[in-house]
Amino acid sequence: MKNFALIGAAGYIAPRHMHAIKDTGNRLAVAYDVNDSVGIIDSISPESEFFTEFERFLEHGYKLKRDVATALNYVSVCTPNYLHHSHIAAGLRLGCDVICEKPLVPTPEMLDELAAVEKETGKRVFNILQLRHHAAILKLRDTVAAASKDTKFDVELTYITSRGKWYAESWKGDPRKSFGIATNIGVHFYDMLHFIFGKLQQNVVHYSGESKAAGYLEYEHARVRWFLSIDANDLPDEVKGKKSTYRNIDISGEQLEFSEGFTDLHTTSYKEILAGRGYGLDDARHCIETVNVIRTAKIAVMGADAHPYAKRLRT
């Protein structure tokens, strides 16, 4: 049984980590969040210590190190994007391996800094890249691998996940903290595309706004037109009023259906990490480089490579 700490216990994704810790036969020893809306802990790990001040959380972690039976083995990070780097580094310096949500950090330079802290501490950072464990995606990856080496699939990726007015008032609506729409809701798709189709060869941005972004990515084995949005007005007419989310990935005329099968992917990720097969800094680098370029790129003129939804927008 390993001892875990959880940073960001009040967040949306935290319960998946709590369940993953429990379901892999491990113990959530201590949790931290500036907010105290963490009643979910009672149904998963009611004996866990909890702090709302980071200094007290850290001090408790150092005290636990005095006894090998209580010392923390892992720190799981579920905090807002802009805090990931500092919380990962703190976990490493506590003498723990660290498991962190996406996006790991916003820039390749920050990845390099974490690699330096890994070297200093002898501990490792693991990124939750759960789509790499999804059965439908693994099947598609095998299909692409079996195709001839010069094959390039035509891919159209559309992801619209409606968000209310609260979003703009939260850290997610502040690009200094979330790093923008493409990073916040798109990073796992970019990792998925790289995982399936190989190295990125071209990265073009056609639109970038507060609520949506669009562009073109070319990989070794795919040409991808993508559109991401949190604006309900972008939902297709056949979906409006019925669903708040629309996810569509068309691959050379065939739909990739992966709306199901997400329930246990965090637990699967934890099992892989605990077995020594987790995804580390080098695995995360490709998608971090991708979103870093998207955030800083000049807007390109839309052509045939633009997503159909993007063509309806003004740059």
PDB file of C-alpha atoms in Angstrom:
ATOM      1  CA  MET A   1       0.000   0.000   0.000  1.00  0.00           C
ATOM      2  CA  LYS A   2       1.380   3.397  -1.060  1.00  0.00           C
ATOM      3  CA  ASN A   3       0.670   6.677   0.723  1.00  0.00           C
ATOM      4  CA  PHE A   4      -0.721   9.461  -1.458  1.00  0.00           C
ATOM      5  CA  ALA A   5      -1.222  13.181  -1.024  1.00  0.00           C
ATOM      6  CA  LEU A   6      -3.681  15.084  -3.218  1.00  0.00           C
ATOM      7  CA  ILE A   7      -3.252  18.768  -4.069  1.00  0.00           C
ATOM      8  CA  GLY A   8      -6.439  20.350  -5.445  1.00  0.00           C
ATOM      9  CA  ALA A   9      -9.007  18.191  -3.674  1.00  0.00           C
ATOM     10  CA  ALA A  10     -11.983  20.485  -4.393  1.00  0.00           C
ATOM     11  CA  GLY A  11     -11.545  20.464  -8.157  1.00  0.00           C
ATOM     12  CA  TYR A  12     -13.761  18.805 -10.757  1.00  0.00           C
ATOM     13  CA  ILE A  13     -11.263  16.065 -11.615  1.00  0.00           C
ATOM     14  CA  ALA A  14     -10.104  15.302  -8.051  1.00  0.00           C
ATOM     15  CA  PRO A  15     -12.719  12.583  -7.312  1.00  0.00           C
ATOM     16  CA  ARG A  16     -11.385  10.501 -10.218  1.00  0.00           C
ATOM     17  CA  HIS A  17      -7.960  10.594  -8.590  1.00  0.00           C
ATOM     18  CA  MET A  18      -9.404   9.755  -5.184  1.00  0.00           C
ATOM     19  CA  HIS A  19     -11.195   6.738  -6.636  1.00  0.00           C
ATOM     20  CA  ALA A  20      -8.070   5.690  -8.570  1.00  0.00           C
ATOM     21  CA  ILE A  21      -5.984   5.802  -5.370  1.00  0.00           C
ATOM     22  CA  LYS A  22      -8.554   3.698  -3.522  1.00  0.00           C
ATOM     23  CA  ASP A  23      -9.270   1.295  -6.388  1.00  0.00           C
ATOM     24  CA  THR A  24      -5.566   0.485  -6.807  1.00  0.00           C
ATOM     25  CA  GLY A  25      -5.395  -0.532  -3.140  1.00  0.00           C
ATOM     26  CA  ASN A  26      -3.610   2.551  -1.883  1.00  0.00           C
ATOM     27  CA  ARG A  27      -4.226   5.191   0.779  1.00  0.00           C
ATOM     28  CA  LEU A  28      -5.060   8.884   0.492  1.00  0.00           C
ATOM     29  CA  ALA A  29      -3.177  10.100   3.555  1.00  0.00           C
ATOM     30  CA  VAL A  30      -3.624  13.848   3.162  1.00  0.00           C
ATOM     31  CA  ALA A  31      -5.378  16.307   0.880  1.00  0.00           C
ATOM     32  CA  TYR A  32      -5.111  20.048   0.331  1.00  0.00           C
ATOM     33  CA  ASP A  33      -7.198  22.766  -1.292  1.00  0.00           C
ATOM     34  CA  VAL A  34      -7.771  26.452  -0.611  1.00  0.00           C
ATOM     35  CA  ASN A  35     -11.486  25.649  -0.850  1.00  0.00           C
ATOM     36  CA  ASP A  36     -13.148  23.431   1.741  1.00  0.00           C
ATOM     37  CA  SER A  37     -15.904  21.979  -0.477  1.00  0.00           C
ATOM     38  CA  VAL A  38     -14.381  18.518  -0.285  1.00  0.00           C
ATOM     39  CA  GLY A  39     -17.168  16.465   1.270  1.00  0.00           C
ATOM     40  CA  ILE A  40     -16.614  13.844  -1.449  1.00  0.00           C
ATOM     41  CA  ILE A  41     -13.685  12.634   0.659  1.00  0.00           C
ATOM     42  CA  ASP A  42     -16.123  11.216   3.223  1.00  0.00           C
ATOM     43  CA  SER A  43     -17.395   8.612   0.764  1.00  0.00           C
ATOM     44  CA  ILE A  44     -13.931   7.636  -0.493  1.00  0.00           C
ATOM     45  CA  SER A  45     -11.307   8.193   2.191  1.00  0.00           C
ATOM     46  CA  PRO A  46     -12.833   9.691   5.363  1.00  0.00           C
ATOM     47  CA  GLU A  47      -9.688   9.154   7.433  1.00  0.00           C
ATOM     48  CA  SER A  48      -7.581  11.485   5.262  1.00  0.00           C
ATOM     49  CA  GLU A  49      -6.049  14.598   6.782  1.00  0.00           C
ATOM     50  CA  PHE A  50      -7.099  17.833   5.100  1.00  0.00           C
ATOM     51  CA  PHE A  51      -5.598  21.329   4.988  1.00  0.00           C
ATOM     52  CA  THR A  52      -6.625  24.627   3.398  1.00  0.00           C
ATOM     53  CA  GLU A  53      -3.195  26.240   3.853  1.00  0.00           C
ATOM     54  CA  PHE A  54      -0.317  25.001   1.731  1.00  0.00           C
ATOM     55  CA  GLU A  55       2.294  25.698   4.417  1.00  0.00           C
ATOM     56  CA  ARG A  56       0.491  23.441   6.897  1.00  0.00           C
ATOM     57  CA  PHE A  57       0.071  20.767   4.222  1.00  0.00           C
ATOM     58  CA  LEU A  58       3.806  20.829   3.463  1.00  0.00           C
ATOM     59  CA  GLU A  59       4.761  20.741   7.133  1.00  0.00           C
ATOM     60  CA  HIS A  60       2.524  17.721   7.651  1.00  0.00           C
ATOM     61  CA  GLY A  61       4.137  16.023   4.663  1.00  0.00           C
ATOM     62  CA  TYR A  62       7.623  16.552   6.097  1.00  0.00           C
ATOM     63  CA  LYS A  63       6.508  15.140   9.458  1.00  0.00           C
ATOM     64  CA  LEU A  64       5.205  12.018   7.755  1.00  0.00           C
ATOM     65  CA  LYS A  65       8.701  11.416   6.307  1.00  0.00           C
ATOM     66  CA  ARG A  66      10.058  10.594   9.773  1.00  0.00           C
ATOM     67  CA  ASP A  67       8.492   7.130   9.666  1.00  0.00           C
ATOM     68  CA  VAL A  68       8.808   4.874   6.633  1.00  0.00           C
ATOM     69  CA  ALA A  69       5.282   3.551   7.300  1.00  0.00           C
ATOM     70  CA  THR A  70       3.685   6.996   7.004  1.00  0.00           C
ATOM     71  CA  ALA A  71       6.027   8.697   4.524  1.00  0.00           C
ATOM     72  CA  LEU A  72       4.295   9.890   1.360  1.00  0.00           C
ATOM     73  CA  ASN A  73       5.135   7.971  -1.810  1.00  0.00           C
ATOM     74  CA  TYR A  74       3.106   9.944  -4.354  1.00  0.00           C
ATOM     75  CA  VAL A  75       1.621  13.420  -4.699  1.00  0.00           C
ATOM     76  CA  SER A  76      -1.292  13.822  -7.126  1.00  0.00           C
ATOM     77  CA  VAL A  77      -1.795  17.316  -8.563  1.00  0.00           C
ATOM     78  CA  CYS A  78      -5.272  18.458  -9.672  1.00  0.00           C
ATOM     79  CA  THR A  79      -4.888  22.222  -9.270  1.00  0.00           C
ATOM     80  CA  PRO A  80      -5.490  25.012 -11.829  1.00  0.00           C
ATOM     81  CA  ASN A  81      -3.126  24.829 -14.799  1.00  0.00           C
ATOM     82  CA  TYR A  82      -0.898  27.736 -13.804  1.00  0.00           C
ATOM     83  CA  LEU A  83      -0.089  26.107 -10.443  1.00  0.00           C
ATOM     84  CA  HIS A  84       0.970  22.728 -11.819  1.00  0.00           C
ATOM     85  CA  HIS A  85       4.661  23.571 -12.116  1.00  0.00           C
ATOM     86  CA  SER A  86       5.106  24.816  -8.554  1.00  0.00           C
ATOM     87  CA  HIS A  87       3.010  22.025  -7.034  1.00  0.00           C
ATOM     88  CA  ILE A  88       4.851  19.340  -9.008  1.00  0.00           C
ATOM     89  CA  ALA A  89       8.193  20.745  -7.870  1.00  0.00           C
ATOM     90  CA  ALA A  90       6.968  20.852  -4.263  1.00  0.00           C
ATOM     91  CA  GLY A  91       5.900  17.210  -4.470  1.00  0.00           C
ATOM     92  CA  LEU A  92       9.259  16.133  -5.879  1.00  0.00           C
ATOM     93  CA  ARG A  93      11.058  17.991  -3.100  1.00  0.00           C
ATOM     94  CA  LEU A  94       8.884  16.211  -0.541  1.00  0.00           C
ATOM     95  CA  GLY A  95      10.588  13.060  -1.769  1.00  0.00           C
ATOM     96  CA  CYS A  96       7.599  11.835  -3.784  1.00  0.00           C
ATOM     97  CA  ASP A  97       6.869  10.800  -7.331  1.00  0.00           C
ATOM     98  CA  VAL A  98       4.206  13.115  -8.749  1.00  0.00           C
ATOM     99  CA  ILE A  99       1.116  12.391 -10.847  1.00  0.00           C
ATOM    100  CA  CYS A 100      -0.330  15.467 -12.559  1.00  0.00           C
ATOM    101  CA  GLU A 101      -3.317  16.317 -14.703  1.00  0.00           C
ATOM    102  CA  LYS A 102      -3.067  17.889 -18.157  1.00  0.00           C
ATOM    103  CA  PRO A 103      -1.694  20.250 -19.273  1.00  0.00           C
ATOM    104  CA  LEU A 104       1.417  19.393 -17.316  1.00  0.00           C
ATOM    105  CA  VAL A 105       2.947  22.859 -17.898  1.00  0.00           C
ATOM    106  CA  PRO A 106       2.472  25.491 -20.627  1.00  0.00           C
ATOM    107  CA  THR A 107       5.947  25.550 -22.209  1.00  0.00           C
ATOM    108  CA  PRO A 108       8.833  23.216 -23.109  1.00  0.00           C
ATOM    109  CA  GLU A 109      11.118  25.387 -20.957  1.00  0.00           C
ATOM    110  CA  MET A 110       9.053  24.529 -17.886  1.00  0.00           C
ATOM    111  CA  LEU A 111       9.341  20.854 -18.791  1.00  0.00           C
ATOM    112  CA  ASP A 112      13.112  21.295 -18.820  1.00  0.00           C
ATOM    113  CA  GLU A 113      12.957  22.886 -15.373  1.00  0.00           C
ATOM    114  CA  LEU A 114      10.947  19.958 -14.014  1.00  0.00           C
ATOM    115  CA  ALA A 115      13.472  17.568 -15.538  1.00  0.00           C
ATOM    116  CA  ALA A 116      16.167  19.396 -13.538  1.00  0.00           C
ATOM    117  CA  VAL A 117      14.150  18.975 -10.322  1.00  0.00           C
ATOM    118  CA  GLU A 118      13.664  15.291 -11.139  1.00  0.00           C
ATOM    119  CA  LYS A 119      17.442  14.967 -11.397  1.00  0.00           C
ATOM    120  CA  GLU A 120      17.962  16.852  -8.131  1.00  0.00           C
ATOM    121  CA  THR A 121      15.480  14.743  -6.182  1.00  0.00           C
ATOM    122  CA  GLY A 122      15.739  11.355  -7.873  1.00  0.00           C
ATOM    123  CA  LYS A 123      11.943  11.308  -8.217  1.00  0.00           C
ATOM    124  CA  ARG A 124       9.715  11.254 -11.295  1.00  0.00           C
ATOM    125  CA  VAL A 125       6.779  13.159 -12.779  1.00  0.00           C
ATOM    126  CA  PHE A 126       3.933  11.315 -14.488  1.00  0.00           C
ATOM    127  CA  ASN A 127       1.257  12.915 -16.666  1.00  0.00           C
ATOM    128  CA  ILE A 128      -2.328  11.641 -16.890  1.00  0.00           C
ATOM    129  CA  LEU A 129      -2.710  10.962 -20.624  1.00  0.00           C
ATOM    130  CA  GLN A 130      -5.755   8.760 -20.248  1.00  0.00           C
ATOM    131  CA  LEU A 131      -6.858   8.731 -23.891  1.00  0.00           C
ATOM    132  CA  ARG A 132      -3.791   6.596 -24.638  1.00  0.00           C
ATOM    133  CA  HIS A 133      -5.520   3.824 -22.685  1.00  0.00           C
ATOM    134  CA  HIS A 134      -8.897   4.071 -24.450  1.00  0.00           C
ATOM    135  CA  ALA A 135      -9.751   0.876 -26.359  1.00  0.00           C
ATOM    136  CA  ALA A 136     -11.108   2.672 -29.457  1.00  0.00           C
ATOM    137  CA  ILE A 137      -8.016   4.850 -29.725  1.00  0.00           C
ATOM    138  CA  LEU A 138      -5.662   1.900 -29.295  1.00  0.00           C
ATOM    139  CA  LYS A 139      -7.571   0.082 -32.055  1.00  0.00           C
ATOM    140  CA  LEU A 140      -7.265   3.088 -34.384  1.00  0.00           C
ATOM    141  CA  ARG A 141      -3.558   3.355 -33.617  1.00  0.00           C
ATOM    142  CA  ASP A 142      -3.120  -0.264 -34.698  1.00  0.00           C
ATOM    143  CA  THR A 143      -5.044   0.445 -37.913  1.00  0.00           C
ATOM    144  CA  VAL A 144      -2.805   3.406 -38.731  1.00  0.00           C
ATOM    145  CA  ALA A 145       0.328   1.399 -37.942  1.00  0.00           C
ATOM    146  CA  ALA A 146      -0.823  -1.339 -40.328  1.00  0.00           C
ATOM    147  CA  ALA A 147      -1.359   1.107 -43.216  1.00  0.00           C
ATOM    148  CA  SER A 148       1.363   1.791 -45.774  1.00  0.00           C
ATOM    149  CA  LYS A 149       4.057   4.182 -44.571  1.00  0.00           C
ATOM    150  CA  ASP A 150       3.090   6.964 -47.000  1.00  0.00           C
ATOM    151  CA  THR A 151      -0.612   6.934 -46.034  1.00  0.00           C
ATOM    152  CA  LYS A 152      -2.054  10.197 -44.701  1.00  0.00           C
ATOM    153  CA  PHE A 153      -5.541  10.110 -43.235  1.00  0.00           C
ATOM    154  CA  ASP A 154      -7.831  13.144 -43.539  1.00  0.00           C
ATOM    155  CA  VAL A 155      -9.117  13.986 -40.070  1.00  0.00           C
ATOM    156  CA  GLU A 156     -11.731  16.503 -38.950  1.00  0.00           C
ATOM    157  CA  LEU A 157     -11.870  17.035 -35.189  1.00  0.00           C
ATOM    158  CA  THR A 158     -14.774  19.004 -33.692  1.00  0.00           C
ATOM    159  CA  TYR A 159     -15.204  19.429 -29.951  1.00  0.00           C
ATOM    160  CA  ILE A 160     -17.818  21.804 -28.532  1.00  0.00           C
ATOM    161  CA  THR A 161     -18.423  21.671 -24.791  1.00  0.00           C
ATOM    162  CA  SER A 162     -20.819  24.397 -23.683  1.00  0.00           C
ATOM    163  CA  ARG A 163     -19.871  26.445 -20.630  1.00  0.00           C
ATOM    164  CA  GLY A 164     -21.995  28.968 -18.742  1.00  0.00           C
ATOM    165  CA  LYS A 165     -21.129  32.455 -17.532  1.00  0.00           C
ATOM    166  CA  TRP A 166     -19.316  30.997 -14.500  1.00  0.00           C
ATOM    167  CA  TYR A 167     -16.503  29.872 -16.786  1.00  0.00           C
ATOM    168  CA  ALA A 168     -15.368  33.409 -17.582  1.00  0.00           C
ATOM    169  CA  GLU A 169     -15.325  34.294 -13.878  1.00  0.00           C
ATOM    170  CA  SER A 170     -13.251  31.244 -12.935  1.00  0.00           C
ATOM    171  CA  TRP A 171      -9.529  30.658 -13.422  1.00  0.00           C
ATOM    172  CA  LYS A 172     -10.435  28.740 -16.586  1.00  0.00           C
ATOM    173  CA  GLY A 173     -11.622  31.956 -18.213  1.00  0.00           C
ATOM    174  CA  ASP A 174      -8.332  33.735 -17.491  1.00  0.00           C
ATOM    175  CA  PRO A 175      -5.734  32.876 -20.188  1.00  0.00           C
ATOM    176  CA  ARG A 176      -2.949  33.762 -17.741  1.00  0.00           C
ATOM    177  CA  LYS A 177      -4.103  30.837 -15.589  1.00  0.00           C
ATOM    178  CA  SER A 178      -5.656  28.367 -18.035  1.00  0.00           C
ATOM    179  CA  PHE A 179      -3.388  29.280 -20.996  1.00  0.00           C
ATOM    180  CA  GLY A 180      -6.395  29.567 -23.286  1.00  0.00           C
ATOM    181  CA  ILE A 181      -9.045  27.345 -24.846  1.00  0.00           C
ATOM    182  CA  ALA A 182      -6.732  25.265 -27.037  1.00  0.00           C
ATOM    183  CA  THR A 183      -4.534  24.382 -24.064  1.00  0.00           C
ATOM    184  CA  ASN A 184      -7.254  23.911 -21.479  1.00  0.00           C
ATOM    185  CA  ILE A 185      -9.713  21.738 -23.410  1.00  0.00           C
ATOM    186  CA  GLY A 186      -7.581  20.661 -26.360  1.00  0.00           C
ATOM    187  CA  VAL A 187      -4.283  19.384 -24.980  1.00  0.00           C
ATOM    188  CA  HIS A 188      -5.488  15.788 -24.559  1.00  0.00           C
ATOM    189  CA  PHE A 189      -6.710  15.739 -28.170  1.00  0.00           C
ATOM    190  CA  TYR A 190      -3.326  16.925 -29.426  1.00  0.00           C
ATOM    191  CA  ASP A 191      -1.651  14.193 -27.405  1.00  0.00           C
ATOM    192  CA  MET A 192      -4.097  11.652 -28.837  1.00  0.00           C
ATOM    193  CA  LEU A 193      -3.384  12.791 -32.405  1.00  0.00           C
ATOM    194  CA  HIS A 194       0.368  12.486 -31.896  1.00  0.00           C
ATOM    195  CA  PHE A 195      -0.078   9.085 -30.219  1.00  0.00           C
ATOM    196  CA  ILE A 196      -2.028   7.786 -33.228  1.00  0.00           C
ATOM    197  CA  PHE A 197      -0.545   9.606 -36.221  1.00  0.00           C
ATOM    198  CA  GLY A 198       3.088  10.260 -35.307  1.00  0.00           C
ATOM    199  CA  LYS A 199       5.243  13.370 -35.293  1.00  0.00           C
ATOM    200  CA  LEU A 200       3.799  16.811 -35.991  1.00  0.00           C
ATOM    201  CA  GLN A 201       5.020  18.374 -39.237  1.00  0.00           C
ATOM    202  CA  GLN A 202       2.911  21.523 -39.541  1.00  0.00           C
ATOM    203  CA  ASN A 203       0.940  23.653 -37.069  1.00  0.00           C
ATOM    204  CA  VAL A 204      -1.318  26.426 -38.406  1.00  0.00           C
ATOM    205  CA  VAL A 205      -3.802  28.523 -36.403  1.00  0.00           C
ATOM    206  CA  HIS A 206      -6.834  29.949 -38.234  1.00  0.00           C
ATOM    207  CA  TYR A 207      -8.740  31.393 -35.296  1.00  0.00           C
ATOM    208  CA  SER A 208      -8.012  32.088 -31.643  1.00  0.00           C
ATOM    209  CA  GLY A 209     -10.503  33.716 -29.281  1.00  0.00           C
ATOM    210  CA  GLU A 210     -11.712  33.589 -25.700  1.00  0.00           C
ATOM    211  CA  SER A 211     -14.327  30.918 -26.374  1.00  0.00           C
ATOM    212  CA  LYS A 212     -13.076  29.051 -29.423  1.00  0.00           C
ATOM    213  CA  ALA A 213     -10.038  28.207 -31.528  1.00  0.00           C
ATOM    214  CA  ALA A 214      -9.379  26.469 -34.825  1.00  0.00           C
ATOM    215  CA  GLY A 215      -6.504  25.386 -36.981  1.00  0.00           C
ATOM    216  CA  TYR A 216      -4.710  22.776 -39.046  1.00  0.00           C
ATOM    217  CA  LEU A 217      -2.206  20.163 -37.941  1.00  0.00           C
ATOM    218  CA  GLU A 218      -0.277  17.843 -40.213  1.00  0.00           C
ATOM    219  CA  TYR A 219       1.276  14.688 -38.785  1.00  0.00           C
ATOM    220  CA  GLU A 220       3.322  11.917 -40.371  1.00  0.00           C
ATOM    221  CA  HIS A 221       0.126  10.013 -41.106  1.00  0.00           C
ATOM    222  CA  ALA A 222      -2.684  12.585 -40.948  1.00  0.00           C
ATOM    223  CA  ARG A 223      -3.965  15.964 -42.075  1.00  0.00           C
ATOM    224  CA  VAL A 224      -6.124  17.364 -39.277  1.00  0.00           C
ATOM    225  CA  ARG A 225      -8.600  20.247 -39.382  1.00  0.00           C
ATOM    226  CA  TRP A 226      -9.645  21.061 -35.816  1.00  0.00           C
ATOM    227  CA  PHE A 227     -12.216  23.241 -34.070  1.00  0.00           C
ATOM    228  CA  LEU A 228     -12.653  23.665 -30.296  1.00  0.00           C
ATOM    229  CA  SER A 229     -15.324  25.744 -28.574  1.00  0.00           C
ATOM    230  CA  ILE A 230     -17.107  26.370 -25.268  1.00  0.00           C
ATOM    231  CA  ASP A 231     -19.803  28.457 -26.999  1.00  0.00           C
ATOM    232  CA  ALA A 232     -23.226  26.750 -27.159  1.00  0.00           C
ATOM    233  CA  ASN A 233     -24.008  28.773 -30.296  1.00  0.00           C
ATOM    234  CA  ASP A 234     -21.486  26.622 -32.173  1.00  0.00           C
ATOM    235  CA  LEU A 235     -23.423  23.405 -31.516  1.00  0.00           C
ATOM    236  CA  PRO A 236     -24.901  21.814 -34.652  1.00  0.00           C
ATOM    237  CA  ASP A 237     -28.630  22.482 -35.113  1.00  0.00           C
ATOM    238  CA  GLU A 238     -29.460  18.822 -34.571  1.00  0.00           C
ATOM    239  CA  VAL A 239     -27.789  18.934 -31.142  1.00  0.00           C
ATOM    240  CA  LYS A 240     -28.922  22.335 -29.816  1.00  0.00           C
ATOM    241  CA  GLY A 241     -31.415  22.038 -26.989  1.00  0.00           C
ATOM    242  CA  LYS A 242     -30.723  18.325 -26.607  1.00  0.00           C
ATOM    243  CA  LYS A 243     -27.070  18.064 -25.586  1.00  0.00           C
ATOM    244  CA  SER A 244     -24.526  20.542 -24.260  1.00  0.00           C
ATOM    245  CA  THR A 245     -21.530  18.744 -25.747  1.00  0.00           C
ATOM    246  CA  TYR A 246     -20.702  17.699 -29.292  1.00  0.00           C
ATOM    247  CA  ARG A 247     -17.668  15.558 -30.018  1.00  0.00           C
ATOM    248  CA  ASN A 248     -16.930  14.371 -33.541  1.00  0.00           C
ATOM    249  CA  ILE A 249     -13.778  12.921 -35.036  1.00  0.00           C
ATOM    250  CA  ASP A 250     -14.052  11.989 -38.702  1.00  0.00           C
ATOM    251  CA  ILE A 251     -11.186   9.948 -40.138  1.00  0.00           C
ATOM    252  CA  SER A 252     -11.293   9.640 -43.910  1.00  0.00           C
ATOM    253  CA  GLY A 253     -15.072   9.414 -43.813  1.00  0.00           C
ATOM    254  CA  GLU A 254     -15.366   7.122 -40.799  1.00  0.00           C
ATOM    255  CA  GLN A 255     -16.411   8.258 -37.319  1.00  0.00           C
ATOM    256  CA  LEU A 256     -14.229   7.507 -34.314  1.00  0.00           C
ATOM    257  CA  GLU A 257     -16.700   6.579 -31.589  1.00  0.00           C
ATOM    258  CA  PHE A 258     -15.181   6.990 -28.149  1.00  0.00           C
ATOM    259  CA  SER A 259     -17.931   8.671 -26.149  1.00  0.00           C
ATOM    260  CA  GLU A 260     -18.034   5.609 -23.891  1.00  0.00           C
ATOM    261  CA  GLY A 261     -15.265   3.918 -21.965  1.00  0.00           C
ATOM    262  CA  PHE A 262     -13.951   6.933 -20.024  1.00  0.00           C
ATOM    263  CA  THR A 263     -15.108   5.864 -16.560  1.00  0.00           C
ATOM    264  CA  ASP A 264     -12.065   3.908 -15.439  1.00  0.00           C
ATOM    265  CA  LEU A 265      -9.276   5.499 -17.471  1.00  0.00           C
ATOM    266  CA  HIS A 266      -7.805   7.354 -14.483  1.00  0.00           C
ATOM    267  CA  THR A 267      -7.668   4.098 -12.547  1.00  0.00           C
ATOM    268  CA  THR A 268      -6.009   2.440 -15.549  1.00  0.00           C
ATOM    269  CA  SER A 269      -3.490   5.309 -15.664  1.00  0.00           C
ATOM    270  CA  TYR A 270      -2.695   4.825 -11.977  1.00  0.00           C
ATOM    271  CA  LYS A 271      -2.254   1.080 -12.434  1.00  0.00           C
ATOM    272  CA  GLU A 272       0.212   1.695 -15.253  1.00  0.00           C
ATOM    273  CA  ILE A 273       2.153   4.274 -13.231  1.00  0.00           C
ATOM    274  CA  LEU A 274       2.348   1.993 -10.205  1.00  0.00           C
ATOM    275  CA  ALA A 275       3.551  -0.827 -12.471  1.00  0.00           C
ATOM    276  CA  GLY A 276       6.370   1.349 -13.816  1.00  0.00           C
ATOM    277  CA  ARG A 277       4.765   2.048 -17.186  1.00  0.00           C
ATOM    278  CA  GLY A 278       3.542   5.608 -16.636  1.00  0.00           C
ATOM    279  CA  TYR A 279       3.913   8.493 -19.092  1.00  0.00           C
ATOM    280  CA  GLY A 280       6.598  10.947 -18.014  1.00  0.00           C
ATOM    281  CA  LEU A 281       7.991  14.313 -19.081  1.00  0.00           C
ATOM    282  CA  ASP A 282       9.299  13.088 -22.439  1.00  0.00           C
ATOM    283  CA  ASP A 283       5.894  11.635 -23.311  1.00  0.00           C
ATOM    284  CA  ALA A 284       4.160  14.935 -22.508  1.00  0.00           C
ATOM    285  CA  ARG A 285       6.620  17.084 -24.456  1.00  0.00           C
ATOM    286  CA  HIS A 286       4.988  16.714 -27.868  1.00  0.00           C
ATOM    287  CA  CYS A 287       1.549  18.031 -26.840  1.00  0.00           C
ATOM    288  CA  ILE A 288       3.120  20.800 -24.736  1.00  0.00           C
ATOM    289  CA  GLU A 289       5.143  21.942 -27.743  1.00  0.00           C
ATOM    290  CA  THR A 290       1.960  21.825 -29.849  1.00  0.00           C
ATOM    291  CA  VAL A 291      -0.139  24.032 -27.550  1.00  0.00           C
ATOM    292  CA  ASN A 292       2.786  26.394 -26.980  1.00  0.00           C
ATOM    293  CA  VAL A 293       2.953  27.066 -30.730  1.00  0.00           C
ATOM    294  CA  ILE A 294      -0.834  27.425 -30.986  1.00  0.00           C
ATOM    295  CA  ARG A 295      -0.837  30.057 -28.218  1.00  0.00           C
ATOM    296  CA  THR A 296       1.897  32.129 -29.822  1.00  0.00           C
ATOM    297  CA  ALA A 297       1.306  31.626 -33.564  1.00  0.00           C
ATOM    298  CA  LYS A 298       0.185  34.347 -35.965  1.00  0.00           C
ATOM    299  CA  ILE A 299      -3.303  33.822 -37.353  1.00  0.00           C
ATOM    300  CA  ALA A 300      -3.114  32.357 -40.854  1.00  0.00           C
ATOM    301  CA  VAL A 301      -5.410  33.056 -43.781  1.00  0.00           C
ATOM    302  CA  MET A 302      -8.061  30.368 -44.073  1.00  0.00           C
ATOM    303  CA  GLY A 303      -7.833  28.089 -47.074  1.00  0.00           C
ATOM    304  CA  ALA A 304      -8.823  24.569 -47.962  1.00  0.00           C
ATOM    305  CA  ASP A 305      -7.092  23.344 -44.826  1.00  0.00           C
ATOM    306  CA  ALA A 306      -9.487  25.256 -42.519  1.00  0.00           C
ATOM    307  CA  HIS A 307     -12.203  23.494 -40.521  1.00  0.00           C
ATOM    308  CA  PRO A 308     -15.734  24.155 -41.924  1.00  0.00           C
ATOM    309  CA  TYR A 309     -16.823  25.717 -38.610  1.00  0.00           C
ATOM    310  CA  ALA A 310     -13.835  28.056 -38.645  1.00  0.00           C
ATOM    311  CA  LYS A 311     -14.801  29.381 -42.064  1.00  0.00           C
ATOM    312  CA  ARG A 312     -17.962  30.834 -40.486  1.00  0.00           C
ATOM    313  CA  LEU A 313     -15.885  33.018 -38.155  1.00  0.00           C
ATOM    314  CA  ARG A 314     -14.107  36.294 -38.676  1.00  0.00           C
ATOM    315  CA  THR A 315     -10.451  36.472 -37.716  1.00  0.00           C
TER     316      THR A 315
END
